[in-house]
Amino acid sequence: MKPIIEIRDLYFKYPEDENYAINGLSLDIPEGSFSVVLGHNGSGKSTLAKHLNGILLPTSGSVTVGGIDTRDEERLFDLRSSVGMVFQNPDNQIVSSIVEEDVAFAPENLGLPSDEIRARVDDALRLVGMYDYRLHSPHLLSGGQKQRVAIAGVLAMDPRVLVLDEPTAMLDPVGRREVIETLIKLCRETGISVVLITHHMYETVSSDLVFVMSDGKLVTKGSPSEVFSKAETMKAEGLTVPDTTELINQLIKAGMTLPLGAVSAHDCALAIASALKKDA
Amino acid sequence: MLKDITLGQYFPGESLLHRLDPRTKLICTFIYIIALFFAGSYISYGTLILVLFLCAAISKIHPSAFFRGLKPVVFIIVFTAILNLFYTKTGRELFGFWGLSVTTDGVKIAVFMVIRIMLLISSTFLLTYTTTPMSLTDGVEQLLSPLKKLHVPVHEFAMMMSIALRFIPTLIEEADKIINAQKARGADFETGKLLDRAKALLPLLVPLFVSAFRRADELAIAMESRCYRGGVGRTRMNNLVFAARDFITMGFFILLFTFIVVILRLGL
């Protein structure tokens, strides 16, 4: 697959800081994939997110999204409309007191004709399953619902990439599941590329690619099972592995023969069951 | 404790008044208020009262809502009435004491004044009761848009208004949380002299302000990420369109205005 996002030797330093927040990062994100960027607090993952639609510009190196260099000021709005950004706090990204008017905000900014805006708003709300709430007031919705409205709000720009910076950090478990399931569905059904930035391990389970960041650098990357089989590396970076992987690691230490890298509960159960059958 | 703060209270409904274009309602309220200042006789006041009653009836909003709206201004109404009662020197003297006298004209002007203030307030209430704050903001933006040519930042003001309206419930919720957190640590907001209570609010306002600035910052980044670049080149999903009922309503109010002015001219 052709990469939709290409990052080459990215260095970035906040003006008031001495250290580089991003310290020589290069990575490719394939078009249509569900990619996760993992990292503990201060690993530079949110700074990376802000580079993807030109809110922050590289100190050196380059970021190219869908063929647009983020430093190209002429195409800043093309870039922003092709990269939908969703942030942590749903309250601070909803502009209007009516759900459908909030979703219409971005296409209105793009200067689209009214009937086109109406069509996009309805589509976006249906995709995230919030169509029935279109006339509600956002402050009466749950956290997960608000975050889905925020996702619809950027989907209405018809972006090629959806970047989410810790979208579940302020949500309860139900809200988290709603949001992650919506993202997986969007990625699989519409073919939009999703870049999820998080520190919750279990959100990586159904992803295609995992990038682990620490101190502004890429530590490791690969499929979830590849990444989590390196449990020691993950722990060294201050990240825990999913419970399933941890269980398998402990069982291997205790002397069982098991394949590493069973990340989902289903795979984990199958692996343990087949190992138990062999032993019996 | 802050939950019952309402600003520009809106009563949802499906009446003709609710369905009118916000611009129509703004214009008609404006015409009505100007007409009020031209009124000076029984006939004109009677007509204006009748029109307001008619509109209130059409809106299907319970009359008690209007009385509740008038409650905070009772003092001003009484004060104005008393001033007019004693300071009008023309007309036949009815009675007098301590060098003050009450005349027939004084009574008449005082009564008219009270009616005028009550109609003024009730008519604006009727506007906010039947129009959502959002469409009101839209209406104001559209009506003032000719001023853009004079470089008045009309779009920016409307955007600020609608964001403020959007964040009122969010900030109230947050203030409630801070109050509870501080109460849990022994803060006292409800007893003591006025000054003490005002002082107790300080530890509430500081975190609220800090968080409002943080929110503003995040909102600005989120808006930029959604391609916001001011009012230039921006379109709207729901364009305001005048329907037949809007023209009829405006026509009616223009007629009303003409009628009031004619009555004034004829001295009836």
XYZ file of C-alpha atoms in Angstrom:
548
model
C 0.000 0.000 0.000
C 1.150 3.514 -0.813
C 1.806 5.547 2.340
C -0.704 8.335 3.011
C 1.539 9.877 5.654
C 5.298 10.070 5.182
C 7.459 11.434 7.969
C 11.163 11.890 7.257
C 13.801 12.750 9.900
C 11.369 14.891 11.845
C 12.862 17.062 14.579
C 10.750 19.452 16.580
C 11.515 21.745 19.509
C 9.003 23.990 21.302
C 10.439 27.542 21.403
C 10.475 27.611 25.214
C 12.103 24.171 25.570
C 15.725 23.086 25.311
C 15.085 19.467 24.442
C 13.603 18.206 21.243
C 10.029 16.951 21.693
C 10.440 14.936 18.501
C 13.932 13.657 17.975
C 14.586 12.216 14.545
C 11.390 10.374 13.695
C 10.725 8.645 10.387
C 7.657 6.599 9.670
C 5.176 5.717 6.941
C 1.493 5.131 7.458
C -0.141 3.083 4.682
C -3.360 4.349 3.095
C -6.510 2.730 4.446
C -4.824 1.283 7.515
C -5.767 1.465 11.161
C -2.537 2.573 12.822
C -1.900 3.191 16.478
C 0.816 5.363 17.973
C 1.578 4.254 21.514
C 3.639 6.076 24.075
C 3.584 7.177 27.686
C 3.023 10.812 28.693
C 5.680 13.099 27.293
C 6.788 10.672 24.602
C 6.001 13.240 21.918
C 2.945 11.495 20.536
C 0.588 14.491 20.834
C 3.261 16.724 19.318
C 3.414 14.283 16.435
C -0.378 14.484 15.995
C -0.225 18.288 15.714
C 2.331 17.911 12.904
C -0.048 15.910 10.771
C -2.299 18.845 9.835
C 0.171 21.690 10.081
C -0.766 23.069 13.510
C 2.909 22.603 14.322
C 5.580 22.759 11.638
C 8.833 20.730 11.682
C 11.969 22.379 13.066
C 13.735 20.184 10.527
C 12.748 17.209 8.432
C 9.439 16.863 6.636
C 5.871 15.650 7.032
C 3.909 14.824 3.892
C 0.234 13.883 4.001
C -1.479 12.719 0.820
C 1.292 14.355 -1.211
C 0.976 17.732 0.557
C 4.001 18.979 2.479
C 2.715 20.496 5.732
C 5.024 23.499 5.287
C 3.280 24.443 2.025
C 1.237 27.432 3.214
C -0.592 27.683 -0.106
C -2.182 24.296 0.468
C -2.768 24.571 4.215
C -6.551 24.322 3.846
C -6.292 21.386 1.429
C -4.150 19.716 4.059
C -6.525 20.506 6.919
C -9.562 19.303 5.020
C -7.831 16.021 4.142
C -6.701 15.382 7.737
C -9.514 15.257 10.284
C -8.272 15.901 13.816
C -10.130 14.800 16.926
C -8.817 15.849 20.326
C -8.982 14.601 23.861
C -11.697 16.749 25.390
C -14.949 16.518 23.425
C -16.341 19.624 25.164
C -13.563 21.809 23.842
C -14.034 20.963 20.187
C -17.793 21.269 19.799
C -18.608 24.751 18.520
C -22.372 24.862 18.298
C -25.294 24.270 20.652
C -27.005 21.942 18.181
C -25.394 18.648 17.106
C -26.095 18.979 13.378
C -24.935 22.597 13.274
C -21.679 21.556 14.879
C -21.137 18.844 12.286
C -21.885 21.452 9.602
C -19.163 23.768 10.929
C -16.280 22.348 8.861
C -18.121 22.074 5.504
C -19.475 25.596 6.099
C -15.881 26.774 6.499
C -15.017 25.063 3.227
C -17.666 27.192 1.525
C -19.740 24.317 0.151
C -23.291 24.854 -1.144
C -26.077 24.290 1.432
C -27.518 21.084 -0.015
C -24.036 19.540 -0.221
C -23.437 20.482 3.437
C -26.780 18.949 4.408
C -25.906 15.688 2.620
C -22.469 15.486 4.211
C -23.808 16.220 7.696
C -26.453 13.507 7.417
C -23.912 10.988 6.081
C -21.353 11.767 8.781
C -23.939 11.517 11.547
C -25.188 8.184 10.201
C -21.632 6.808 9.982
C -20.996 7.442 13.676
C -24.517 6.392 14.653
C -25.625 9.781 15.976
C -28.216 10.670 13.334
C -31.098 10.353 15.794
C -29.465 12.942 18.035
C -28.965 15.542 15.301
C -31.216 18.147 16.915
C -29.970 17.585 20.466
C -27.887 19.944 22.486
C -24.325 18.553 22.862
C -24.098 19.252 26.588
C -26.861 16.727 27.241
C -24.972 13.875 25.528
C -22.649 11.363 27.192
C -18.886 11.621 26.750
C -18.773 8.844 24.170
C -21.626 10.402 22.213
C -19.949 13.822 22.272
C -16.736 12.312 20.981
C -18.679 10.589 18.178
C -20.209 13.964 17.276
C -16.675 15.375 17.185
C -15.660 12.539 14.839
C -18.677 13.259 12.618
C -17.642 16.925 12.683
C -14.344 16.127 10.976
C -15.772 13.367 8.748
C -17.990 16.020 7.174
C -14.828 17.496 5.607
C -14.497 14.204 3.722
C -10.891 13.706 4.887
C -8.504 10.969 3.761
C -6.991 10.544 7.200
C -8.575 10.649 10.614
C -6.117 11.522 13.386
C -7.287 11.074 16.956
C -5.212 12.363 19.836
C -6.174 10.298 22.904
C -9.883 10.486 22.070
C -10.840 8.142 24.896
C -8.752 9.652 27.690
C -11.703 11.437 29.287
C -14.329 8.758 28.706
C -15.762 5.965 30.818
C -15.320 2.331 29.654
C -18.633 2.348 27.758
C -17.733 5.557 25.965
C -14.288 4.180 25.104
C -15.732 1.093 23.520
C -18.281 3.168 21.537
C -15.530 5.367 20.127
C -13.068 2.578 19.285
C -15.773 0.454 17.654
C -16.886 3.453 15.587
C -13.290 3.998 14.427
C -12.765 0.370 13.441
C -16.044 0.375 11.539
C -15.150 3.605 9.736
C -11.742 2.317 8.727
C -13.052 -1.016 7.447
C -16.194 0.295 5.728
C -15.118 3.601 4.225
C -11.427 2.904 3.694
C -10.404 6.072 5.512
C -6.954 5.851 7.137
C -7.101 6.083 10.917
C -4.217 7.178 13.125
C -5.076 6.614 16.766
C -2.785 8.108 19.364
C -3.240 6.533 22.767
C -1.688 4.931 25.792
C -4.426 2.339 26.240
C -3.064 -1.017 25.156
C -6.336 -2.716 24.486
C -7.261 -0.119 21.855
C -4.444 -1.465 19.677
C -5.861 -4.982 19.512
C -7.717 -4.663 16.199
C -5.187 -2.363 14.556
C -3.035 -3.113 11.508
C 0.093 -1.340 12.652
C 1.469 -0.226 15.994
C 4.171 2.408 16.430
C 5.739 2.736 19.868
C 7.238 6.129 20.692
C 9.483 7.190 23.512
C 11.400 10.444 24.032
C 10.415 11.663 20.593
C 11.817 8.595 18.864
C 10.324 5.492 17.312
C 11.137 2.516 19.549
C 9.493 -0.275 17.653
C 6.759 -0.895 15.092
C 4.863 -3.784 13.605
C 1.584 -5.642 13.888
C 0.091 -5.750 17.410
C 1.264 -9.323 17.966
C 4.801 -8.513 16.812
C 4.993 -5.476 19.049
C 3.567 -7.091 22.140
C 5.732 -10.166 21.858
C 8.558 -7.795 22.825
C 7.096 -7.412 26.275
C 10.431 -6.484 27.840
C 10.977 -3.582 25.414
C 7.478 -2.324 26.148
C 8.018 -2.463 29.889
C 11.332 -0.661 29.534
C 9.383 2.159 27.832
C 7.003 2.368 30.749
C 4.163 0.760 28.812
C 2.225 -2.259 29.918
C 1.226 -4.956 27.491
C -2.396 -6.149 27.224
C -3.491 -8.597 29.934
C -3.728 -11.409 27.387
C -0.112 -10.970 26.287
C 0.997 -10.636 29.899
C -0.783 -13.895 30.783
C 0.887 -15.735 27.934
C 4.282 -14.331 28.874
C 3.837 -15.479 32.466
C 2.697 -18.948 31.329
C 5.783 -19.246 29.116
C 7.969 -18.239 32.060
C 6.208 -20.922 34.138
C 7.238 -23.502 31.582
C 4.370 -23.828 29.114
C 5.006 -23.842 25.366
C 2.854 -21.137 23.863
C 3.074 -18.927 20.763
C 3.807 -15.296 21.579
C 1.676 -12.601 20.148
C -1.869 -13.707 20.854
C -3.325 -10.274 21.541
C -7.096 -10.629 21.400
C -8.864 -12.591 24.124
C -10.100 -15.036 21.485
C -6.595 -15.823 20.120
C -5.255 -16.071 23.647
C -7.928 -18.571 24.687
C -7.313 -20.666 21.557
C -3.562 -20.720 22.169
C -3.931 -21.790 25.784
C -6.592 -24.388 24.982
C -4.511 -26.015 22.239
C -1.436 -26.038 24.507
C -3.447 -27.669 27.298
C -4.759 -30.331 24.898
C -1.198 -31.113 23.772
C -0.033 -31.515 27.360
C -2.909 -33.812 28.273
C -27.080 25.591 42.895
C -26.156 27.188 39.581
C -28.399 24.925 37.518
C -31.330 27.340 37.541
C -29.514 30.187 35.819
C -31.229 30.788 32.507
C -30.159 33.155 29.829
C -32.439 34.011 26.973
C -34.889 31.348 28.071
C -36.533 29.509 25.208
C -39.806 27.586 25.329
C -39.885 24.943 22.592
C -43.031 25.011 20.509
C -44.537 24.735 17.050
C -46.640 27.893 16.920
C -46.599 30.441 14.111
C -44.366 32.636 16.252
C -41.861 29.832 16.708
C -41.739 29.153 12.981
C -41.234 32.753 11.895
C -37.815 33.722 10.608
C -35.689 35.168 13.458
C -35.066 38.264 11.330
C -38.809 38.867 11.043
C -39.200 38.599 14.788
C -36.281 40.942 15.418
C -37.607 43.524 12.958
C -41.169 43.298 14.288
C -40.034 43.608 17.898
C -38.019 46.643 16.897
C -40.994 48.225 15.094
C -43.217 47.456 18.075
C -40.809 49.113 20.523
C -40.540 52.250 18.381
C -44.321 52.322 18.064
C -44.482 52.178 21.869
C -42.550 55.433 22.075
C -44.945 57.102 19.659
C -47.971 56.011 21.635
C -49.584 58.583 23.880
C -53.312 57.985 23.964
C -55.829 55.424 25.142
C -56.475 54.218 21.609
C -52.801 53.703 20.742
C -51.944 51.998 24.027
C -55.075 49.875 23.753
C -54.061 48.757 20.259
C -50.544 47.915 21.367
C -51.762 45.938 24.386
C -54.186 44.091 22.147
C -51.431 43.211 19.655
C -49.159 41.881 22.389
C -51.961 39.793 23.887
C -52.740 38.445 20.434
C -49.090 37.462 19.841
C -48.775 35.911 23.302
C -51.930 33.893 22.637
C -50.610 32.692 19.269
C -47.305 31.662 20.876
C -49.200 29.398 23.328
C -46.745 30.373 26.063
C -48.251 30.376 29.524
C -48.945 33.957 30.763
C -47.138 33.196 34.022
C -43.860 33.158 32.067
C -44.366 36.850 31.328
C -45.152 37.719 34.950
C -42.024 35.890 36.051
C -40.073 37.928 33.512
C -41.519 41.166 34.894
C -40.733 40.380 38.535
C -37.117 41.641 38.565
C -38.178 45.044 37.178
C -41.054 45.708 39.587
C -38.883 48.175 41.487
C -38.081 50.167 38.348
C -41.742 50.195 37.342
C -42.886 51.425 40.771
C -40.121 54.023 40.910
C -40.990 55.390 37.457
C -44.666 55.477 38.359
C -44.041 57.455 41.567
C -41.756 59.950 39.847
C -44.274 60.584 37.080
C -47.092 60.806 39.577
C -45.522 63.604 41.597
C -43.518 65.468 39.007
C -46.286 66.142 36.518
C -47.588 69.620 37.232
C -50.193 69.973 34.505
C -53.810 68.945 34.804
C -56.373 69.279 37.615
C -55.006 68.748 41.111
C -56.547 65.699 42.769
C -54.871 65.898 46.167
C -51.597 67.068 47.670
C -49.465 66.696 50.779
C -46.072 67.982 51.993
C -45.970 70.359 49.073
C -46.352 67.521 46.595
C -49.408 67.318 44.455
C -50.992 64.633 42.338
C -52.763 65.767 39.203
C -55.020 64.014 36.700
C -52.306 64.270 34.077
C -49.828 62.798 36.568
C -52.011 59.743 37.082
C -52.516 59.347 33.349
C -48.801 59.638 32.529
C -47.837 57.317 35.395
C -50.266 54.652 34.175
C -49.048 55.029 30.580
C -45.444 54.807 31.742
C -46.107 51.582 33.651
C -47.884 50.077 30.652
C -45.087 51.200 28.342
C -42.353 49.543 30.419
C -44.380 46.374 30.858
C -45.097 46.121 27.125
C -41.471 46.866 26.297
C -40.221 44.048 28.492
C -42.931 41.561 27.603
C -42.410 42.058 23.876
C -38.680 41.322 24.131
C -39.492 38.318 26.300
C -41.869 37.085 23.644
C -38.958 37.242 21.199
C -36.547 35.201 23.341
C -39.266 32.782 24.499
C -40.049 31.784 20.907
C -36.558 31.937 19.327
C -33.572 29.736 20.138
C -30.447 31.707 21.070
C -28.687 30.187 18.064
C -31.221 31.356 15.501
C -31.369 34.722 17.241
C -27.607 35.053 16.741
C -28.006 33.989 13.105
C -30.752 36.548 12.650
C -28.659 39.353 14.152
C -25.700 38.387 11.972
C -27.824 38.403 8.819
C -29.532 41.681 9.658
C -26.276 43.442 10.441
C -24.367 41.964 7.499
C -24.586 45.200 5.438
C -22.327 46.715 8.118
C -19.542 44.373 6.962
C -18.917 46.854 4.154
C -18.000 49.392 6.835
C -15.511 46.855 8.279
C -17.658 46.120 11.302
C -16.685 42.551 12.332
C -20.286 41.281 12.270
C -19.399 37.628 11.660
C -16.849 37.652 14.470
C -19.364 39.088 16.937
C -21.967 36.509 15.962
C -19.388 33.714 16.299
C -18.396 34.987 19.734
C -22.035 35.124 20.770
C -22.788 31.594 19.648
C -19.638 30.175 21.262
C -20.516 31.973 24.495
C -24.009 30.457 24.368
C -22.542 27.035 23.626
C -20.207 27.205 26.643
C -22.647 28.555 29.235
C -23.889 25.085 30.283
C -20.349 23.656 30.182
C -18.985 26.382 32.425
C -21.957 26.182 34.789
C -21.333 22.452 35.146
C -17.685 23.117 35.848
C -18.471 25.833 38.403
C -20.775 23.374 40.156
C -17.965 20.821 40.319
C -15.521 23.364 41.747
C -18.098 24.509 44.319
C -18.659 20.940 45.444
C -14.941 20.229 45.601
C -14.420 23.305 47.750
C -17.431 22.595 49.935
C -15.987 19.135 50.534
C -12.905 20.870 51.884
C -14.915 23.095 54.182
C -15.512 26.206 52.062
C -18.643 28.139 52.985
C -20.575 29.828 50.184
C -23.966 30.236 51.803
C -23.643 32.029 55.119
C -22.091 35.252 56.283
C -22.388 38.857 55.174
C -22.562 39.796 51.532
C -18.890 40.770 51.535
C -17.860 37.435 53.082
C -19.852 35.574 50.499
C -18.319 37.584 47.694
C -14.874 36.796 49.113
C -15.745 33.096 49.266
C -16.442 33.223 45.518
C -12.871 34.228 44.719
C -11.420 30.700 45.029
C -14.221 29.641 42.661
C -13.564 32.286 40.035
C -9.811 31.777 39.764
C -9.880 28.093 38.697
C -12.922 28.792 36.519
C -11.065 31.528 34.648
C -7.916 29.448 34.246
C -9.927 26.578 32.822
C -11.915 28.892 30.532
C -8.660 30.126 29.001
C -7.415 26.564 28.552
C -10.702 25.667 26.880
C -10.491 28.689 24.602
C -7.021 27.645 23.520
C -8.068 24.074 22.743
C -11.218 25.240 20.970
C -9.180 27.579 18.777
C -6.920 24.697 17.694
C -9.933 22.457 17.055
C -11.624 25.199 14.988
C -8.482 25.791 12.935
C -8.193 22.066 12.359
C -11.685 22.224 10.897
C -10.574 24.848 8.374
C -12.046 27.879 10.157
C -10.681 31.084 8.650
C -13.205 33.715 9.641
C -16.359 34.705 7.823
C -14.836 35.135 4.360
C -15.902 32.418 1.928
C -18.009 30.722 4.567
C -21.401 29.290 3.613
C -24.241 28.090 5.833
C -26.132 24.821 5.966
C -29.423 26.405 6.996
C -29.818 29.604 5.071
C -32.499 31.860 6.461
C -35.288 32.228 3.938
C -38.290 34.523 4.292
C -41.587 32.728 3.761
C -44.993 34.217 2.988
C -45.838 34.300 6.703
C -42.784 36.491 7.317
C -43.897 39.099 4.796
C -47.456 39.055 6.120
C -46.243 39.503 9.703
C -43.928 42.345 8.759
C -46.700 43.979 6.732
C -48.969 43.761 9.755
C -46.419 45.425 12.013
C -45.758 48.198 9.489
C -49.507 48.831 9.373
C -49.587 48.900 13.165
C -46.764 51.428 13.196
C -48.492 53.627 10.623
C -51.720 53.449 12.609
C -49.973 54.567 15.827
C -48.263 57.467 14.042
C -51.532 58.552 12.385
C -53.284 58.539 15.745
C -50.497 60.670 17.193
C -50.849 63.127 14.274
C -54.605 63.340 14.644
C -54.156 63.831 18.370
C -56.679 61.163 19.265
